[in-house]
C-alpha cells in the first residue's frame, strides 16, 4: 500500500498496529497482576487453614493441660521409684540366696578336691599332671573366707537400705 501512495491507509494501519501492541502489553500486565492476586489468595487460604489447625491443636493442648495433675503425677513417679528400689533390693537378696546355695555345692567340691590332693601328695604323685588340676586349690580357704566377709558386709549394707526404705513409708 505504501508503494501505491496510499499513505493515509498505511498510517491508519500503523496506528492500529501500535494500539494492538500496546493492548497486548496491557493484557500481559493484567495477566501478571491477576496471577499475583491468585498467588496472594492461595497464600491467604493456606494461612487460614494453618490458623484453623493451630486452633485445634491449642484446644487439644488446653484439654490435656486441664487433665494433667502435676503433683499427682510427681507422687506416682516417687512411689514408682520407691517400689522399683524395693523390688531391686528383693531381687538382689534372692540372687544372694541362690548364690549362697550354689556356693555350698562348690565348697563341697573344693573340699573334696583338697582331700584328693592331700592323698595324692602322700603317695608322691604329681596331682596336677594326673588329674589335670590347675590353680592352687589349697589357697582357696583364705580366698573363701575373704569372700564370705565381703558378702556379709554387702548383706549388712542391703539390710540397712531396706530398713531405710521401710522407715520412709
PDB file of C-alpha atoms in Angstrom, residues 4-166:
ATOM      1  CA  UNK A   4       0.792   2.634  -4.160  1.00  0.00           C
ATOM      2  CA  UNK A   5       0.916   6.004  -2.370  1.00  0.00           C
ATOM      3  CA  UNK A   6      -1.863   5.224  -0.019  1.00  0.00           C
ATOM      4  CA  UNK A   7      -0.167   6.812   2.927  1.00  0.00           C
ATOM      5  CA  UNK A   8      -3.361   7.539   4.826  1.00  0.00           C
ATOM      6  CA  UNK A   9      -4.250   3.838   4.837  1.00  0.00           C
ATOM      7  CA  UNK A  10      -0.717   2.896   5.891  1.00  0.00           C
ATOM      8  CA  UNK A  11      -0.811   5.468   8.662  1.00  0.00           C
ATOM      9  CA  UNK A  12      -4.149   4.125   9.964  1.00  0.00           C
ATOM     10  CA  UNK A  13      -2.850   0.566   9.835  1.00  0.00           C
ATOM     11  CA  UNK A  14       0.346   1.604  11.659  1.00  0.00           C
ATOM     12  CA  UNK A  15      -1.734   3.286  14.367  1.00  0.00           C
ATOM     13  CA  UNK A  16      -3.817   0.103  14.647  1.00  0.00           C
ATOM     14  CA  UNK A  17      -0.622  -1.940  14.951  1.00  0.00           C
ATOM     15  CA  UNK A  18       0.707   0.349  17.690  1.00  0.00           C
ATOM     16  CA  UNK A  19      -2.617   0.201  19.547  1.00  0.00           C
ATOM     17  CA  UNK A  20      -2.713  -3.588  19.206  1.00  0.00           C
ATOM     18  CA  UNK A  21       0.838  -3.881  20.577  1.00  0.00           C
ATOM     19  CA  UNK A  22       0.007  -1.578  23.484  1.00  0.00           C
ATOM     20  CA  UNK A  23      -3.164  -3.548  24.112  1.00  0.00           C
ATOM     21  CA  UNK A  24      -1.167  -6.820  24.092  1.00  0.00           C
ATOM     22  CA  UNK A  25       1.305  -5.327  26.597  1.00  0.00           C
ATOM     23  CA  UNK A  26      -1.597  -4.210  28.803  1.00  0.00           C
ATOM     24  CA  UNK A  27      -3.074  -7.697  28.574  1.00  0.00           C
ATOM     25  CA  UNK A  28       0.256  -9.256  29.641  1.00  0.00           C
ATOM     26  CA  UNK A  29       0.462  -6.805  32.587  1.00  0.00           C
ATOM     27  CA  UNK A  30      -3.118  -7.579  33.599  1.00  0.00           C
ATOM     28  CA  UNK A  31      -2.418 -11.321  33.326  1.00  0.00           C
ATOM     29  CA  UNK A  32       0.637 -10.911  35.566  1.00  0.00           C
ATOM     30  CA  UNK A  33      -1.373  -8.876  38.083  1.00  0.00           C
ATOM     31  CA  UNK A  34      -4.144 -11.466  38.101  1.00  0.00           C
ATOM     32  CA  UNK A  35      -1.590 -14.226  38.679  1.00  0.00           C
ATOM     33  CA  UNK A  36      -0.143 -12.214  41.585  1.00  0.00           C
ATOM     34  CA  UNK A  37      -3.613 -11.789  43.085  1.00  0.00           C
ATOM     35  CA  UNK A  38      -4.246 -15.513  42.615  1.00  0.00           C
ATOM     36  CA  UNK A  39      -0.992 -16.315  44.410  1.00  0.00           C
ATOM     37  CA  UNK A  40      -1.961 -13.993  47.264  1.00  0.00           C
ATOM     38  CA  UNK A  41      -5.365 -15.679  47.521  1.00  0.00           C
ATOM     39  CA  UNK A  42      -3.717 -19.101  47.651  1.00  0.00           C
ATOM     40  CA  UNK A  43      -1.360 -17.873  50.377  1.00  0.00           C
ATOM     41  CA  UNK A  44      -4.244 -16.414  52.356  1.00  0.00           C
ATOM     42  CA  UNK A  45      -6.197 -19.667  52.036  1.00  0.00           C
ATOM     43  CA  UNK A  46      -3.195 -21.695  53.275  1.00  0.00           C
ATOM     44  CA  UNK A  47      -2.733 -19.264  56.163  1.00  0.00           C
ATOM     45  CA  UNK A  48      -6.415 -19.646  57.072  1.00  0.00           C
ATOM     46  CA  UNK A  49      -6.125 -23.445  57.066  1.00  0.00           C
ATOM     47  CA  UNK A  50      -2.977 -23.255  59.202  1.00  0.00           C
ATOM     48  CA  UNK A  51      -4.798 -20.987  61.662  1.00  0.00           C
ATOM     49  CA  UNK A  52      -7.684 -23.468  61.929  1.00  0.00           C
ATOM     50  CA  UNK A  53      -5.251 -26.321  62.521  1.00  0.00           C
ATOM     51  CA  UNK A  54      -3.444 -24.315  65.203  1.00  0.00           C
ATOM     52  CA  UNK A  55      -6.770 -23.600  66.904  1.00  0.00           C
ATOM     53  CA  UNK A  56      -7.499 -27.330  67.026  1.00  0.00           C
ATOM     54  CA  UNK A  57      -4.065 -28.093  68.453  1.00  0.00           C
ATOM     55  CA  UNK A  58      -4.447 -25.309  71.007  1.00  0.00           C
ATOM     56  CA  UNK A  59      -7.780 -26.728  72.171  1.00  0.00           C
ATOM     57  CA  UNK A  60      -6.282 -30.196  72.479  1.00  0.00           C
ATOM     58  CA  UNK A  61      -3.339 -28.803  74.457  1.00  0.00           C
ATOM     59  CA  UNK A  62      -5.699 -26.909  76.753  1.00  0.00           C
ATOM     60  CA  UNK A  63      -7.679 -30.081  77.412  1.00  0.00           C
ATOM     61  CA  UNK A  64      -4.512 -32.054  78.153  1.00  0.00           C
ATOM     62  CA  UNK A  65      -3.179 -29.335  80.456  1.00  0.00           C
ATOM     63  CA  UNK A  66      -6.504 -29.297  82.306  1.00  0.00           C
ATOM     64  CA  UNK A  67      -6.396 -33.083  82.747  1.00  0.00           C
ATOM     65  CA  UNK A  68      -2.763 -33.186  83.911  1.00  0.00           C
ATOM     66  CA  UNK A  69      -2.344 -33.049  87.665  1.00  0.00           C
ATOM     67  CA  UNK A  70       1.375 -32.416  88.132  1.00  0.00           C
ATOM     68  CA  UNK A  71       1.503 -33.008  91.910  1.00  0.00           C
ATOM     69  CA  UNK A  72      -0.351 -36.287  91.485  1.00  0.00           C
ATOM     70  CA  UNK A  73       1.982 -37.352  88.668  1.00  0.00           C
ATOM     71  CA  UNK A  74       5.004 -36.498  90.826  1.00  0.00           C
ATOM     72  CA  UNK A  75       3.601 -38.567  93.689  1.00  0.00           C
ATOM     73  CA  UNK A  76       3.018 -41.500  91.337  1.00  0.00           C
ATOM     74  CA  UNK A  77       6.566 -41.221  90.000  1.00  0.00           C
ATOM     75  CA  UNK A  78       8.028 -41.092  93.530  1.00  0.00           C
ATOM     76  CA  UNK A  79       6.004 -44.167  94.518  1.00  0.00           C
ATOM     77  CA  UNK A  80       7.107 -45.959  91.354  1.00  0.00           C
ATOM     78  CA  UNK A  81      10.740 -45.171  92.104  1.00  0.00           C
ATOM     79  CA  UNK A  82      10.349 -46.364  95.699  1.00  0.00           C
ATOM     80  CA  UNK A  83       8.670 -49.622  94.679  1.00  0.00           C
ATOM     81  CA  UNK A  84      11.241 -50.159  91.951  1.00  0.00           C
ATOM     82  CA  UNK A  85      14.048 -49.761  94.504  1.00  0.00           C
ATOM     83  CA  UNK A  86      12.373 -52.212  96.899  1.00  0.00           C
ATOM     84  CA  UNK A  87      11.913 -54.713  94.092  1.00  0.00           C
ATOM     85  CA  UNK A  88      15.577 -54.325  93.122  1.00  0.00           C
ATOM     86  CA  UNK A  89      16.683 -54.954  96.688  1.00  0.00           C
ATOM     87  CA  UNK A  90      14.485 -58.053  96.949  1.00  0.00           C
ATOM     88  CA  UNK A  91      15.874 -59.282  93.666  1.00  0.00           C
ATOM     89  CA  UNK A  92      19.429 -58.818  94.940  1.00  0.00           C
ATOM     90  CA  UNK A  93      18.564 -60.676  98.141  1.00  0.00           C
ATOM     91  CA  UNK A  94      17.117 -63.565  96.134  1.00  0.00           C
ATOM     92  CA  UNK A  95      20.205 -63.667  93.920  1.00  0.00           C
ATOM     93  CA  UNK A  96      22.407 -63.725  97.015  1.00  0.00           C
ATOM     94  CA  UNK A  97      20.360 -66.594  98.469  1.00  0.00           C
ATOM     95  CA  UNK A  98      20.670 -68.558  95.229  1.00  0.00           C
ATOM     96  CA  UNK A  99      24.406 -67.803  95.069  1.00  0.00           C
ATOM     97  CA  UNK A 100      24.848 -68.997  98.668  1.00  0.00           C
ATOM     98  CA  UNK A 101      23.007 -72.212  97.901  1.00  0.00           C
ATOM     99  CA  UNK A 102      25.231 -72.820  94.905  1.00  0.00           C
ATOM    100  CA  UNK A 103      28.379 -71.845  96.844  1.00  0.00           C
ATOM    101  CA  UNK A 104      27.748 -74.672  99.326  1.00  0.00           C
ATOM    102  CA  UNK A 105      27.902 -77.142  96.438  1.00  0.00           C
ATOM    103  CA  UNK A 106      31.112 -75.550  95.182  1.00  0.00           C
ATOM    104  CA  UNK A 107      32.620 -75.613  98.682  1.00  0.00           C
ATOM    105  CA  UNK A 108      31.941 -79.349  98.949  1.00  0.00           C
ATOM    106  CA  UNK A 109      33.628 -79.900  95.584  1.00  0.00           C
ATOM    107  CA  UNK A 110      36.622 -77.767  96.625  1.00  0.00           C
ATOM    108  CA  UNK A 111      36.968 -79.654  99.924  1.00  0.00           C
ATOM    109  CA  UNK A 112      36.812 -82.949  98.073  1.00  0.00           C
ATOM    110  CA  UNK A 113      39.472 -81.714  95.672  1.00  0.00           C
ATOM    111  CA  UNK A 114      41.720 -80.693  98.589  1.00  0.00           C
ATOM    112  CA  UNK A 115      41.368 -84.131 100.191  1.00  0.00           C
ATOM    113  CA  UNK A 116      42.169 -85.872  96.909  1.00  0.00           C
ATOM    114  CA  UNK A 117      45.256 -83.708  96.504  1.00  0.00           C
ATOM    115  CA  UNK A 118      46.446 -84.482 100.045  1.00  0.00           C
ATOM    116  CA  UNK A 119      46.080 -88.199  99.430  1.00  0.00           C
ATOM    117  CA  UNK A 120      47.918 -87.942  96.127  1.00  0.00           C
ATOM    118  CA  UNK A 121      50.701 -85.895  97.754  1.00  0.00           C
ATOM    119  CA  UNK A 122      51.060 -88.576 100.432  1.00  0.00           C
ATOM    120  CA  UNK A 123      51.676 -91.216  97.847  1.00  0.00           C
ATOM    121  CA  UNK A 124      54.047 -88.901  95.974  1.00  0.00           C
ATOM    122  CA  UNK A 125      52.157 -88.406  92.767  1.00  0.00           C
ATOM    123  CA  UNK A 126      52.008 -85.185  90.864  1.00  0.00           C
ATOM    124  CA  UNK A 127      48.288 -84.477  91.082  1.00  0.00           C
ATOM    125  CA  UNK A 128      48.320 -81.597  88.644  1.00  0.00           C
ATOM    126  CA  UNK A 129      49.608 -83.863  85.908  1.00  0.00           C
ATOM    127  CA  UNK A 130      47.468 -86.864  86.799  1.00  0.00           C
ATOM    128  CA  UNK A 131      44.177 -85.067  87.372  1.00  0.00           C
ATOM    129  CA  UNK A 132      44.774 -82.030  85.130  1.00  0.00           C
ATOM    130  CA  UNK A 133      44.002 -79.713  88.061  1.00  0.00           C
ATOM    131  CA  UNK A 134      45.132 -76.128  87.569  1.00  0.00           C
ATOM    132  CA  UNK A 135      45.471 -73.375  90.159  1.00  0.00           C
ATOM    133  CA  UNK A 136      46.188 -73.670  93.836  1.00  0.00           C
ATOM    134  CA  UNK A 137      43.078 -75.098  95.393  1.00  0.00           C
ATOM    135  CA  UNK A 138      44.844 -75.279  98.759  1.00  0.00           C
ATOM    136  CA  UNK A 139      44.843 -71.493  98.786  1.00  0.00           C
ATOM    137  CA  UNK A 140      41.073 -71.476  98.321  1.00  0.00           C
ATOM    138  CA  UNK A 141      40.310 -71.418 102.047  1.00  0.00           C
ATOM    139  CA  UNK A 142      41.673 -67.872 102.683  1.00  0.00           C
ATOM    140  CA  UNK A 143      40.012 -66.643  99.499  1.00  0.00           C
ATOM    141  CA  UNK A 144      36.739 -68.228 100.565  1.00  0.00           C
ATOM    142  CA  UNK A 145      36.913 -66.554 103.967  1.00  0.00           C
ATOM    143  CA  UNK A 146      37.565 -63.128 102.379  1.00  0.00           C
ATOM    144  CA  UNK A 147      34.639 -63.639 100.004  1.00  0.00           C
ATOM    145  CA  UNK A 148      32.352 -64.582 102.901  1.00  0.00           C
ATOM    146  CA  UNK A 149      33.394 -61.458 104.806  1.00  0.00           C
ATOM    147  CA  UNK A 150      32.718 -59.329 101.737  1.00  0.00           C
ATOM    148  CA  UNK A 151      29.296 -60.974 101.310  1.00  0.00           C
ATOM    149  CA  UNK A 152      28.478 -60.305 104.948  1.00  0.00           C
ATOM    150  CA  UNK A 153      29.337 -56.622 104.506  1.00  0.00           C
ATOM    151  CA  UNK A 154      27.178 -56.404 101.385  1.00  0.00           C
ATOM    152  CA  UNK A 155      24.299 -58.098 103.228  1.00  0.00           C
ATOM    153  CA  UNK A 156      24.552 -55.568 106.054  1.00  0.00           C
ATOM    154  CA  UNK A 157      24.511 -52.689 103.560  1.00  0.00           C
ATOM    155  CA  UNK A 158      21.467 -54.111 101.777  1.00  0.00           C
ATOM    156  CA  UNK A 159      19.639 -54.641 105.053  1.00  0.00           C
ATOM    157  CA  UNK A 160      20.371 -51.039 106.050  1.00  0.00           C
ATOM    158  CA  UNK A 161      18.975 -49.793 102.726  1.00  0.00           C
ATOM    159  CA  UNK A 162      15.872 -51.944 103.151  1.00  0.00           C
ATOM    160  CA  UNK A 163      15.327 -50.635 106.678  1.00  0.00           C
ATOM    161  CA  UNK A 164      15.713 -47.046 105.404  1.00  0.00           C
ATOM    162  CA  UNK A 165      13.108 -47.650 102.715  1.00  0.00           C
ATOM    163  CA  UNK A 166      10.698 -49.264 105.155  1.00  0.00           C
TER     164      UNK A 166
END
